[in-house]
mmCIF file of C-alpha atoms in Angstrom:
data_model
loop_
_atom_site.group_PDB
_atom_site.id
_atom_site.type_symbol
_atom_site.label_atom_id
_atom_site.label_comp_id
_atom_site.label_asym_id
_atom_site.label_seq_id
_atom_site.Cartn_x
_atom_site.Cartn_y
_atom_site.Cartn_z
ATOM 1 C CA UNK A 1206 87.182 -31.172 -0.568
ATOM 2 C CA UNK A 1207 86.718 -33.932 1.976
ATOM 3 C CA UNK A 1208 84.371 -31.728 3.966
ATOM 4 C CA UNK A 1209 82.296 -30.971 0.944
ATOM 5 C CA UNK A 1210 81.985 -34.612 0.099
ATOM 6 C CA UNK A 1211 80.851 -35.452 3.597
ATOM 7 C CA UNK A 1212 78.082 -32.768 3.493
ATOM 8 C CA UNK A 1213 76.795 -34.199 0.204
ATOM 9 C CA UNK A 1214 76.685 -37.657 1.621
ATOM 10 C CA UNK A 1215 74.754 -36.451 4.633
ATOM 11 C CA UNK A 1216 72.196 -34.735 2.515
ATOM 12 C CA UNK A 1217 71.716 -37.761 0.407
ATOM 13 C CA UNK A 1218 71.236 -39.929 3.462
ATOM 14 C CA UNK A 1219 68.702 -37.477 4.842
ATOM 15 C CA UNK A 1220 66.753 -37.503 1.609
ATOM 16 C CA UNK A 1221 66.894 -41.292 1.360
ATOM 17 C CA UNK A 1222 65.692 -41.740 4.886
ATOM 18 C CA UNK A 1223 62.622 -39.434 4.445
ATOM 19 C CA UNK A 1224 59.803 -41.852 4.376
ATOM 20 C CA UNK A 1225 56.363 -40.146 3.889
ATOM 21 C CA UNK A 1226 56.036 -37.816 0.933
ATOM 22 C CA UNK A 1227 53.104 -35.947 -0.767
ATOM 23 C CA UNK A 1228 53.383 -36.338 -4.534
ATOM 24 C CA UNK A 1229 50.826 -33.596 -5.387
ATOM 25 C CA UNK A 1230 52.460 -30.278 -6.197
ATOM 26 C CA UNK A 1231 51.365 -26.854 -4.870
ATOM 27 C CA UNK A 1232 48.810 -25.381 -7.305
ATOM 28 C CA UNK A 1233 46.084 -22.817 -7.826
ATOM 29 C CA UNK A 1234 42.590 -23.837 -8.685
ATOM 30 C CA UNK A 1235 39.781 -21.555 -10.148
ATOM 31 C CA UNK A 1236 36.163 -22.677 -9.918
ATOM 32 C CA UNK A 1237 32.814 -21.096 -10.488
ATOM 33 C CA UNK A 1238 30.392 -20.332 -7.792
ATOM 34 C CA UNK A 1239 28.084 -23.219 -7.103
ATOM 35 C CA UNK A 1240 30.402 -25.737 -8.566
ATOM 36 C CA UNK A 1241 32.430 -28.496 -6.850
ATOM 37 C CA UNK A 1242 36.172 -28.019 -6.322
ATOM 38 C CA UNK A 1243 38.513 -31.127 -6.282
ATOM 39 C CA UNK A 1244 41.532 -30.466 -4.063
ATOM 40 C CA UNK A 1245 44.155 -33.228 -4.622
ATOM 41 C CA UNK A 1246 46.420 -34.556 -1.936
ATOM 42 C CA UNK A 1247 48.147 -37.872 -2.670
ATOM 43 C CA UNK A 1248 50.989 -39.311 -0.544
ATOM 44 C CA UNK A 1249 53.234 -42.390 -0.302
ATOM 45 C CA UNK A 1250 54.417 -44.289 2.745
ATOM 46 C CA UNK A 1251 57.485 -46.444 3.423
ATOM 47 C CA UNK A 1252 57.891 -49.452 5.681
ATOM 48 C CA UNK A 1253 59.556 -47.283 8.277
ATOM 49 C CA UNK A 1254 56.253 -45.361 8.819
ATOM 50 C CA UNK A 1255 54.614 -47.404 11.587
ATOM 51 C CA UNK A 1256 52.654 -44.811 13.583
ATOM 52 C CA UNK A 1257 48.940 -44.100 13.314
ATOM 53 C CA UNK A 1258 47.797 -42.244 10.215
ATOM 54 C CA UNK A 1259 46.574 -38.698 10.727
ATOM 55 C CA UNK A 1260 45.280 -36.487 7.979
ATOM 56 C CA UNK A 1261 44.239 -32.849 8.458
ATOM 57 C CA UNK A 1262 42.934 -30.217 6.122
ATOM 58 C CA UNK A 1263 43.162 -26.588 7.133
ATOM 59 C CA UNK A 1264 41.826 -23.321 5.590
ATOM 60 C CA UNK A 1265 43.464 -19.938 5.742
ATOM 61 C CA UNK A 1266 40.719 -17.391 4.721
ATOM 62 C CA UNK A 1267 41.497 -14.910 2.125
ATOM 63 C CA UNK A 1268 40.641 -11.962 4.336
ATOM 64 C CA UNK A 1269 43.572 -12.859 6.632
ATOM 65 C CA UNK A 1270 41.491 -11.823 9.676
ATOM 66 C CA UNK A 1271 40.798 -15.334 10.772
ATOM 67 C CA UNK A 1272 43.163 -18.017 12.063
ATOM 68 C CA UNK A 1273 43.581 -21.293 10.309
ATOM 69 C CA UNK A 1274 40.549 -23.431 10.553
ATOM 70 C CA UNK A 1275 40.443 -27.214 10.577
ATOM 71 C CA UNK A 1276 37.802 -28.181 8.074
ATOM 72 C CA UNK A 1277 38.142 -32.062 8.145
ATOM 73 C CA UNK A 1278 40.145 -34.551 10.144
ATOM 74 C CA UNK A 1279 40.915 -38.221 9.918
ATOM 75 C CA UNK A 1280 42.356 -39.724 13.085
ATOM 76 C CA UNK A 1281 42.032 -43.137 14.780
ATOM 77 C CA UNK A 1282 40.295 -44.544 11.724
ATOM 78 C CA UNK A 1283 37.463 -42.036 12.113
ATOM 79 C CA UNK A 1284 36.474 -38.921 10.075
ATOM 80 C CA UNK A 1285 35.447 -35.586 11.670
ATOM 81 C CA UNK A 1286 34.017 -33.102 9.323
ATOM 82 C CA UNK A 1287 32.005 -30.688 11.568
ATOM 83 C CA UNK A 1288 34.853 -28.479 12.842
ATOM 84 C CA UNK A 1289 34.128 -25.517 10.521
ATOM 85 C CA UNK A 1290 30.533 -24.398 10.356
ATOM 86 C CA UNK A 1291 30.833 -22.479 7.039
ATOM 87 C CA UNK A 1292 31.776 -25.791 5.327
ATOM 88 C CA UNK A 1293 29.810 -28.240 7.389
ATOM 89 C CA UNK A 1294 28.174 -30.854 5.099
ATOM 90 C CA UNK A 1295 30.057 -29.506 2.004
ATOM 91 C CA UNK A 1296 33.503 -31.052 2.500
ATOM 92 C CA UNK A 1297 34.246 -34.773 1.995
ATOM 93 C CA UNK A 1298 37.206 -37.125 1.398
ATOM 94 C CA UNK A 1299 37.067 -38.569 -2.132
ATOM 95 C CA UNK A 1300 38.522 -41.923 -1.155
ATOM 96 C CA UNK A 1301 36.867 -44.500 1.097
ATOM 97 C CA UNK A 1302 40.286 -45.922 2.000
ATOM 98 C CA UNK A 1303 42.589 -43.222 3.156
ATOM 99 C CA UNK A 1304 45.398 -45.614 3.965
ATOM 100 C CA UNK A 1305 45.742 -46.225 0.241
ATOM 101 C CA UNK A 1306 47.481 -42.848 -0.096
ATOM 102 C CA UNK A 1307 44.740 -40.562 -1.273
ATOM 103 C CA UNK A 1308 43.705 -37.670 1.071
ATOM 104 C CA UNK A 1309 42.017 -35.606 -1.559
ATOM 105 C CA UNK A 1310 38.805 -33.812 -0.800
ATOM 106 C CA UNK A 1311 35.824 -32.259 -2.562
ATOM 107 C CA UNK A 1312 34.291 -28.901 -1.608
ATOM 108 C CA UNK A 1313 30.776 -28.792 -3.015
ATOM 109 C CA UNK A 1314 28.457 -25.842 -3.810
ATOM 110 C CA UNK A 1315 31.246 -23.336 -3.732
ATOM 111 C CA UNK A 1316 30.689 -19.908 -2.190
ATOM 112 C CA UNK A 1317 32.643 -16.711 -2.367
ATOM 113 C CA UNK A 1318 33.560 -17.221 1.234
ATOM 114 C CA UNK A 1319 35.370 -20.449 0.335
ATOM 115 C CA UNK A 1320 38.226 -18.485 -1.260
ATOM 116 C CA UNK A 1321 41.491 -19.035 0.548
ATOM 117 C CA UNK A 1322 44.512 -21.319 1.047
ATOM 118 C CA UNK A 1323 43.891 -24.979 1.749
ATOM 119 C CA UNK A 1324 46.654 -27.041 3.394
ATOM 120 C CA UNK A 1325 46.836 -30.860 3.444
ATOM 121 C CA UNK A 1326 48.844 -32.340 6.304
ATOM 122 C CA UNK A 1327 49.668 -36.084 6.507
ATOM 123 C CA UNK A 1328 51.399 -37.657 9.455
ATOM 124 C CA UNK A 1329 52.503 -41.231 10.011
ATOM 125 C CA UNK A 1330 55.346 -41.309 12.442
ATOM 126 C CA UNK A 1331 58.014 -40.758 11.907
ATOM 127 C CA UNK A 1332 56.985 -39.286 8.489
ATOM 128 C CA UNK A 1333 55.290 -35.889 8.106
ATOM 129 C CA UNK A 1334 54.292 -34.032 4.925
ATOM 130 C CA UNK A 1335 52.082 -31.071 3.724
ATOM 131 C CA UNK A 1336 51.057 -29.277 0.663
ATOM 132 C CA UNK A 1337 49.119 -26.027 -0.104
ATOM 133 C CA UNK A 1338 46.435 -25.346 -2.724
ATOM 134 C CA UNK A 1339 45.176 -21.895 -3.562
ATOM 135 C CA UNK A 1340 41.370 -21.901 -4.287
ATOM 136 C CA UNK A 1341 39.696 -19.035 -6.192
ATOM 137 C CA UNK A 1342 35.933 -18.910 -6.541
ATOM 138 C CA UNK A 1343 34.696 -16.839 -9.462
ATOM 139 C CA UNK A 1344 31.145 -15.869 -10.599
ATOM 140 C CA UNK A 1345 30.009 -16.742 -14.043
ATOM 141 C CA UNK A 1346 28.480 -13.991 -16.085
ATOM 142 C CA UNK A 1347 24.698 -14.170 -15.781
ATOM 143 C CA UNK A 1348 21.527 -12.099 -16.076
ATOM 144 C CA UNK A 1349 22.875 -10.252 -19.187
ATOM 145 C CA UNK A 1350 20.565 -7.511 -20.480
ATOM 146 C CA UNK A 1351 20.775 -6.067 -23.993
ATOM 147 C CA UNK A 1352 18.820 -2.928 -24.821
ATOM 148 C CA UNK A 1353 18.904 0.272 -26.989
ATOM 149 C CA UNK A 1354 19.510 3.492 -25.170
ATOM 150 C CA UNK A 1355 17.876 6.148 -27.252
ATOM 151 C CA UNK A 1356 15.299 6.682 -30.107
ATOM 152 C CA UNK A 1357 15.625 4.182 -32.924
ATOM 153 C CA UNK A 1358 14.878 6.698 -35.753
ATOM 154 C CA UNK A 1359 16.629 7.434 -38.947
ATOM 155 C CA UNK A 1360 19.382 10.024 -38.443
ATOM 156 C CA UNK A 1361 19.417 9.770 -34.609
ATOM 157 C CA UNK A 1362 22.341 8.832 -32.433
ATOM 158 C CA UNK A 1363 21.828 6.034 -29.874
ATOM 159 C CA UNK A 1364 23.688 3.237 -28.074
ATOM 160 C CA UNK A 1365 23.494 -0.558 -27.968
ATOM 161 C CA UNK A 1366 24.254 -1.675 -24.417
ATOM 162 C CA UNK A 1367 25.136 -5.066 -22.938
ATOM 163 C CA UNK A 1368 25.199 -5.321 -19.143
ATOM 164 C CA UNK A 1369 25.610 -8.469 -17.061
ATOM 165 C CA UNK A 1370 23.805 -8.643 -13.678
ATOM 166 C CA UNK A 1371 26.844 -10.379 -12.149
ATOM 167 C CA UNK A 1372 30.223 -11.838 -13.161
ATOM 168 C CA UNK A 1373 33.754 -11.843 -11.839
ATOM 169 C CA UNK A 1374 36.252 -9.705 -13.573
ATOM 170 C CA UNK A 1375 37.825 -9.652 -16.101
ATOM 171 C CA UNK A 1376 34.909 -9.751 -18.557
ATOM 172 C CA UNK A 1377 35.200 -10.064 -22.294
ATOM 173 C CA UNK A 1378 32.414 -8.815 -24.716
ATOM 174 C CA UNK A 1379 31.663 -9.849 -28.268
ATOM 175 C CA UNK A 1380 28.993 -8.415 -30.496
ATOM 176 C CA UNK A 1381 27.553 -10.308 -33.512
ATOM 177 C CA UNK A 1382 24.827 -9.561 -36.074
ATOM 178 C CA UNK A 1383 22.539 -12.627 -36.518
ATOM 179 C CA UNK A 1384 20.333 -11.461 -39.384
ATOM 180 C CA UNK A 1385 20.684 -10.125 -42.880
ATOM 181 C CA UNK A 1386 24.332 -9.925 -43.870
ATOM 182 C CA UNK A 1387 25.534 -11.109 -40.417
ATOM 183 C CA UNK A 1388 28.197 -8.491 -40.556
ATOM 184 C CA UNK A 1389 28.486 -5.554 -38.221
ATOM 185 C CA UNK A 1390 28.583 -2.139 -39.926
ATOM 186 C CA UNK A 1391 32.234 -1.066 -40.514
ATOM 187 C CA UNK A 1392 31.773 1.933 -38.247
ATOM 188 C CA UNK A 1393 30.889 -0.331 -35.276
ATOM 189 C CA UNK A 1394 34.034 -2.605 -35.564
ATOM 190 C CA UNK A 1395 36.070 -0.591 -32.963
ATOM 191 C CA UNK A 1396 33.282 -1.236 -30.431
ATOM 192 C CA UNK A 1397 32.600 -4.960 -31.181
ATOM 193 C CA UNK A 1398 34.433 -6.067 -27.985
ATOM 194 C CA UNK A 1399 32.997 -3.303 -25.812
ATOM 195 C CA UNK A 1400 29.905 -3.469 -23.615
ATOM 196 C CA UNK A 1401 28.577 -0.331 -25.510
ATOM 197 C CA UNK A 1402 28.318 0.338 -29.227
ATOM 198 C CA UNK A 1403 27.736 3.990 -30.159
ATOM 199 C CA UNK A 1404 25.544 4.399 -33.159
ATOM 200 C CA UNK A 1405 25.809 7.656 -35.209
ATOM 201 C CA UNK A 1406 23.381 8.866 -37.838
ATOM 202 C CA UNK A 1407 21.371 5.711 -37.858
ATOM 203 C CA UNK A 1408 20.029 4.289 -41.081
ATOM 204 C CA UNK A 1409 17.603 1.447 -41.942
ATOM 205 C CA UNK A 1410 20.588 -0.773 -42.880
ATOM 206 C CA UNK A 1411 21.406 -1.073 -39.145
ATOM 207 C CA UNK A 1412 18.075 -2.869 -38.468
ATOM 208 C CA UNK A 1413 18.378 -6.539 -37.456
ATOM 209 C CA UNK A 1414 18.974 -8.948 -34.581
ATOM 210 C CA UNK A 1415 22.219 -8.671 -32.591
ATOM 211 C CA UNK A 1416 23.805 -10.780 -29.913
ATOM 212 C CA UNK A 1417 26.215 -9.931 -27.118
ATOM 213 C CA UNK A 1418 28.320 -12.649 -25.476
ATOM 214 C CA UNK A 1419 30.039 -12.002 -22.113
ATOM 215 C CA UNK A 1420 32.787 -14.323 -21.019
ATOM 216 C CA UNK A 1421 35.259 -14.724 -18.076
ATOM 217 C CA UNK A 1422 37.570 -17.512 -16.905
ATOM 218 C CA UNK A 1423 34.761 -19.776 -15.595
ATOM 219 C CA UNK A 1424 31.856 -19.263 -17.975
ATOM 220 C CA UNK A 1425 29.923 -17.179 -20.385
ATOM 221 C CA UNK A 1426 26.353 -15.930 -21.137
ATOM 222 C CA UNK A 1427 24.572 -14.197 -24.006
ATOM 223 C CA UNK A 1428 21.711 -11.904 -24.774
ATOM 224 C CA UNK A 1429 19.953 -10.627 -27.893
ATOM 225 C CA UNK A 1430 18.209 -7.481 -29.057
ATOM 226 C CA UNK A 1431 16.208 -6.530 -32.149
ATOM 227 C CA UNK A 1432 17.053 -3.149 -33.680
ATOM 228 C CA UNK A 1433 14.424 -1.555 -35.829
ATOM 229 C CA UNK A 1434 15.385 1.795 -37.296
ATOM 230 C CA UNK A 1435 12.311 3.770 -38.447
ATOM 231 C CA UNK A 1436 11.494 7.125 -40.016
ATOM 232 C CA UNK A 1437 11.072 10.024 -37.555
ATOM 233 C CA UNK A 1438 7.697 10.362 -35.914
ATOM 234 C CA UNK A 1439 5.328 13.300 -36.353
ATOM 235 C CA UNK A 1440 6.486 15.173 -33.224
ATOM 236 C CA UNK A 1441 4.420 18.276 -33.933
ATOM 237 C CA UNK A 1442 1.166 16.142 -33.877
ATOM 238 C CA UNK A 1443 2.378 14.440 -30.758
ATOM 239 C CA UNK A 1444 3.045 17.704 -28.967
ATOM 240 C CA UNK A 1445 -0.305 19.230 -30.112
ATOM 241 C CA UNK A 1446 -2.222 16.080 -28.854
ATOM 242 C CA UNK A 1447 -0.387 16.344 -25.560
ATOM 243 C CA UNK A 1448 -1.349 20.035 -25.167
ATOM 244 C CA UNK A 1449 -5.039 19.273 -26.003
ATOM 245 C CA UNK A 1450 -5.030 16.503 -23.512
ATOM 246 C CA UNK A 1451 -3.612 18.747 -20.818
ATOM 247 C CA UNK A 1452 -6.201 21.441 -21.506
ATOM 248 C CA UNK A 1453 -9.047 18.927 -21.262
ATOM 249 C CA UNK A 1454 -7.735 17.654 -18.020
ATOM 250 C CA UNK A 1455 -7.514 21.249 -16.604
ATOM 251 C CA UNK A 1456 -11.097 21.939 -17.750
ATOM 252 C CA UNK A 1457 -12.329 18.783 -16.125
ATOM 253 C CA UNK A 1458 -10.496 19.636 -12.935
ATOM 254 C CA UNK A 1459 -12.015 23.108 -12.939
ATOM 255 C CA UNK A 1460 -15.557 21.862 -13.435
ATOM 256 C CA UNK A 1461 -15.069 19.360 -10.565
ATOM 257 C CA UNK A 1462 -13.847 22.132 -8.248
ATOM 258 C CA UNK A 1463 -16.736 24.435 -9.210
ATOM 259 C CA UNK A 1464 -19.417 21.765 -8.532
ATOM 260 C CA UNK A 1465 -17.853 20.907 -5.212
ATOM 261 C CA UNK A 1466 -17.724 24.578 -4.130
ATOM 262 C CA UNK A 1467 -21.316 25.117 -5.248
ATOM 263 C CA UNK A 1468 -22.571 22.058 -3.328
ATOM 264 C CA UNK A 1469 -20.746 23.266 -0.158
ATOM 265 C CA UNK A 1470 -22.250 26.684 -0.431
ATOM 266 C CA UNK A 1471 -25.722 25.212 -0.681
ATOM 267 C CA UNK A 1472 -25.169 22.989 2.318
ATOM 268 C CA UNK A 1473 -23.871 25.902 4.298
ATOM 269 C CA UNK A 1474 -26.962 28.059 3.375
ATOM 270 C CA UNK A 1475 -29.303 25.283 4.535
ATOM 271 C CA UNK A 1476 -27.518 24.933 7.848
ATOM 272 C CA UNK A 1477 -27.702 28.771 8.470
ATOM 273 C CA UNK A 1478 -31.510 28.850 7.718
ATOM 274 C CA UNK A 1479 -32.100 25.902 10.022
ATOM 275 C CA UNK A 1480 -30.196 27.588 12.899
ATOM 276 C CA UNK A 1481 -32.225 30.784 12.483
ATOM 277 C CA UNK A 1482 -35.482 29.052 13.800
ATOM 278 C CA UNK A 1483 -35.824 29.596 17.558
ATOM 279 C CA UNK A 1484 -36.217 26.403 19.307
ATOM 280 C CA UNK A 1485 -37.731 28.003 22.548
ATOM 281 C CA UNK A 1486 -40.849 29.391 20.772
ATOM 282 C CA UNK A 1487 -43.887 27.008 21.310
ATOM 283 C CA UNK A 1488 -45.928 26.070 18.281
ATOM 284 C CA UNK A 1489 -49.271 27.917 17.818
ATOM 285 C CA UNK A 1490 -52.384 26.482 19.367
ATOM 286 C CA UNK A 1491 -55.130 25.050 17.263
ATOM 287 C CA UNK A 1492 -58.720 26.388 17.470
ATOM 288 C CA UNK A 1493 -59.911 23.244 19.205
ATOM 289 C CA UNK A 1494 -57.418 23.666 22.039
ATOM 290 C CA UNK A 1495 -58.173 27.350 22.349
ATOM 291 C CA UNK A 1496 -61.946 26.750 22.702
ATOM 292 C CA UNK A 1497 -61.378 23.906 25.124
ATOM 293 C CA UNK A 1498 -59.269 25.943 27.444
ATOM 294 C CA UNK A 1499 -61.679 28.867 27.318
ATOM 295 C CA UNK A 1500 -64.763 26.749 28.110
ATOM 296 C CA UNK A 1501 -63.020 25.023 30.854
ATOM 297 C CA UNK A 1502 -62.227 28.245 32.585
ATOM 298 C CA UNK A 1503 -65.825 29.418 32.190
ATOM 299 C CA UNK A 1504 -67.182 26.231 33.543
ATOM 300 C CA UNK A 1505 -65.063 26.582 36.628
ATOM 301 C CA UNK A 1506 -66.236 30.125 36.990
ATOM 302 C CA UNK A 1507 -69.988 29.306 36.637
ATOM 303 C CA UNK A 1508 -69.745 26.786 39.499
ATOM 304 C CA UNK A 1509 -68.835 29.567 41.876
ATOM 305 C CA UNK A 1510 -71.513 32.042 40.812
ATOM 306 C CA UNK A 1511 -74.526 33.110 42.762
ATOM 307 C CA UNK A 1512 -77.766 34.507 41.289
ATOM 308 C CA UNK A 1513 -76.663 38.036 42.405
ATOM 309 C CA UNK A 1514 -73.762 38.077 40.002
ATOM 310 C CA UNK A 1515 -75.188 36.034 37.219
ATOM 311 C CA UNK A 1516 -76.375 39.179 35.398
ATOM 312 C CA UNK A 1517 -72.981 40.779 35.174
ATOM 313 C CA UNK A 1518 -71.417 37.398 34.103
ATOM 314 C CA UNK A 1519 -73.917 36.822 31.241
ATOM 315 C CA UNK A 1520 -73.214 40.285 29.944
ATOM 316 C CA UNK A 1521 -69.462 40.206 30.220
ATOM 317 C CA UNK A 1522 -68.077 36.706 30.253
ATOM 318 C CA UNK A 1523 -70.453 35.231 27.739
ATOM 319 C CA UNK A 1524 -69.577 37.923 25.251
ATOM 320 C CA UNK A 1525 -65.868 36.992 25.500
ATOM 321 C CA UNK A 1526 -66.323 33.549 23.769
ATOM 322 C CA UNK A 1527 -64.160 33.591 20.642
ATOM 323 C CA UNK A 1528 -66.278 34.471 17.593
ATOM 324 C CA UNK A 1529 -64.599 31.814 15.503
ATOM 325 C CA UNK A 1530 -65.766 29.031 17.781
ATOM 326 C CA UNK A 1531 -69.389 30.312 18.680
ATOM 327 C CA UNK A 1532 -71.789 32.091 16.382
ATOM 328 C CA UNK A 1533 -74.573 34.066 18.242
ATOM 329 C CA UNK A 1534 -77.946 33.845 16.468
ATOM 330 C CA UNK A 1535 -79.245 37.237 15.384
ATOM 331 C CA UNK A 1536 -81.928 38.617 17.716
ATOM 332 C CA UNK A 1537 -84.737 41.020 16.987
ATOM 333 C CA UNK A 1538 -84.731 44.022 19.398
ATOM 334 C CA UNK A 1539 -88.428 43.436 20.174
ATOM 335 C CA UNK A 1540 -88.282 39.758 20.751
ATOM 336 C CA UNK A 1541 -87.387 38.341 24.099
ATOM 337 C CA UNK A 1542 -84.011 36.606 24.375
ATOM 338 C CA UNK A 1543 -84.167 32.874 23.836
ATOM 339 C CA UNK A 1544 -82.281 30.347 25.786
ATOM 340 C CA UNK A 1545 -78.847 29.683 24.315
ATOM 341 C CA UNK A 1546 -77.317 26.363 24.798
ATOM 342 C CA UNK A 1547 -73.608 25.950 25.106
ATOM 343 C CA UNK A 1548 -71.980 24.431 22.174
ATOM 344 C CA UNK A 1549 -71.454 20.706 22.084
ATOM 345 C CA UNK A 1550 -68.144 20.677 23.967
ATOM 346 C CA UNK A 1551 -68.012 16.912 24.415
ATOM 347 C CA UNK A 1552 -66.219 16.718 21.241
ATOM 348 C CA UNK A 1553 -63.658 19.111 22.752
ATOM 349 C CA UNK A 1554 -63.298 17.114 26.005
ATOM 350 C CA UNK A 1555 -65.406 19.561 28.149
ATOM 351 C CA UNK A 1556 -68.688 19.139 30.036
ATOM 352 C CA UNK A 1557 -71.639 20.894 28.383
ATOM 353 C CA UNK A 1558 -73.070 23.751 30.455
ATOM 354 C CA UNK A 1559 -76.397 25.501 30.028
ATOM 355 C CA UNK A 1560 -75.962 29.250 30.035
ATOM 356 C CA UNK A 1561 -79.016 31.018 31.621
ATOM 357 C CA UNK A 1562 -80.808 33.716 29.675
ATOM 358 C CA UNK A 1563 -82.131 36.948 31.144
ATOM 359 C CA UNK A 1564 -85.560 38.420 30.361
ATOM 360 C CA UNK A 1565 -86.347 42.066 29.848
ATOM 361 C CA UNK A 1566 -87.195 42.554 33.531
ATOM 362 C CA UNK A 1567 -83.943 41.109 34.681
ATOM 363 C CA UNK A 1568 -85.223 37.732 35.908
ATOM 364 C CA UNK A 1569 -83.313 34.589 34.937
ATOM 365 C CA UNK A 1570 -85.235 32.240 32.719
#
């Protein structure tokens, strides 16, 4: 009994002599992405605590793959908040006088990477204290899309869908009718808290404006859709129109292909005809060039003639002048031959030459 009493007294003295204490309890905090999280850490000192005041906040990431990171530190009357790059510029002490007993911090513009366990350590020798706070960052429902999956016709089956772009689980859904009787059809009641409402054998009574609200622990969002149930469309006419359109398109394509092929054949034929012309055959000579070359050759021959061979030349060479360039005047068999002058070859670029005539006795006139 005496031993037990001594143990109780020792424990009481130890608790009484404990000087520094953190009054904030351990807790869990949930905040939405983008918001500011307030992490409390309040402490009390006693006269025995005479050492320098040191305050340290550490983060243990949720993935457990990183060691504890110092995110902000107060020591020697100075604040150091650039230890952890992921939180640099986003973590601050809430009090301007930390010696007053408030070491709480704010973490601004929360991110999903900020999830983890935050630990507040306060030391003022001989007193030491620490507390832990679990921070969870959630995403509000946002970007919700409401739409009808199916054909909104009388007698058809379709679905009303409500899909958020993002949002942390668990998510809660609630459908409401905003127009007409503002009451959901009785057959839809089992699905009123579901992201999908299955509509069977639709009727015009289902037409109206509906809303879907999505909620989680940190926020909510809403979307609306307008349902208009109409009589069935003329599907036969639609199908016939589609077939006619397809046939017209095929005809147009066929005509285009035919015209292109015809044009290509014509171009190919023109190329083949052009290639059949021999490029090495010289063009035909004109009459002027023929006469000029002929008279030139005769002029050169006349320069080398003597009177002894003039008779043969006049009978043979002169008769070889092309008939198309020189016309011989008709002569009577009884008349003596007249002097025949050479044609005016100056126009043809040749020197005119007088061709001697021969009398009946063979002498040159």
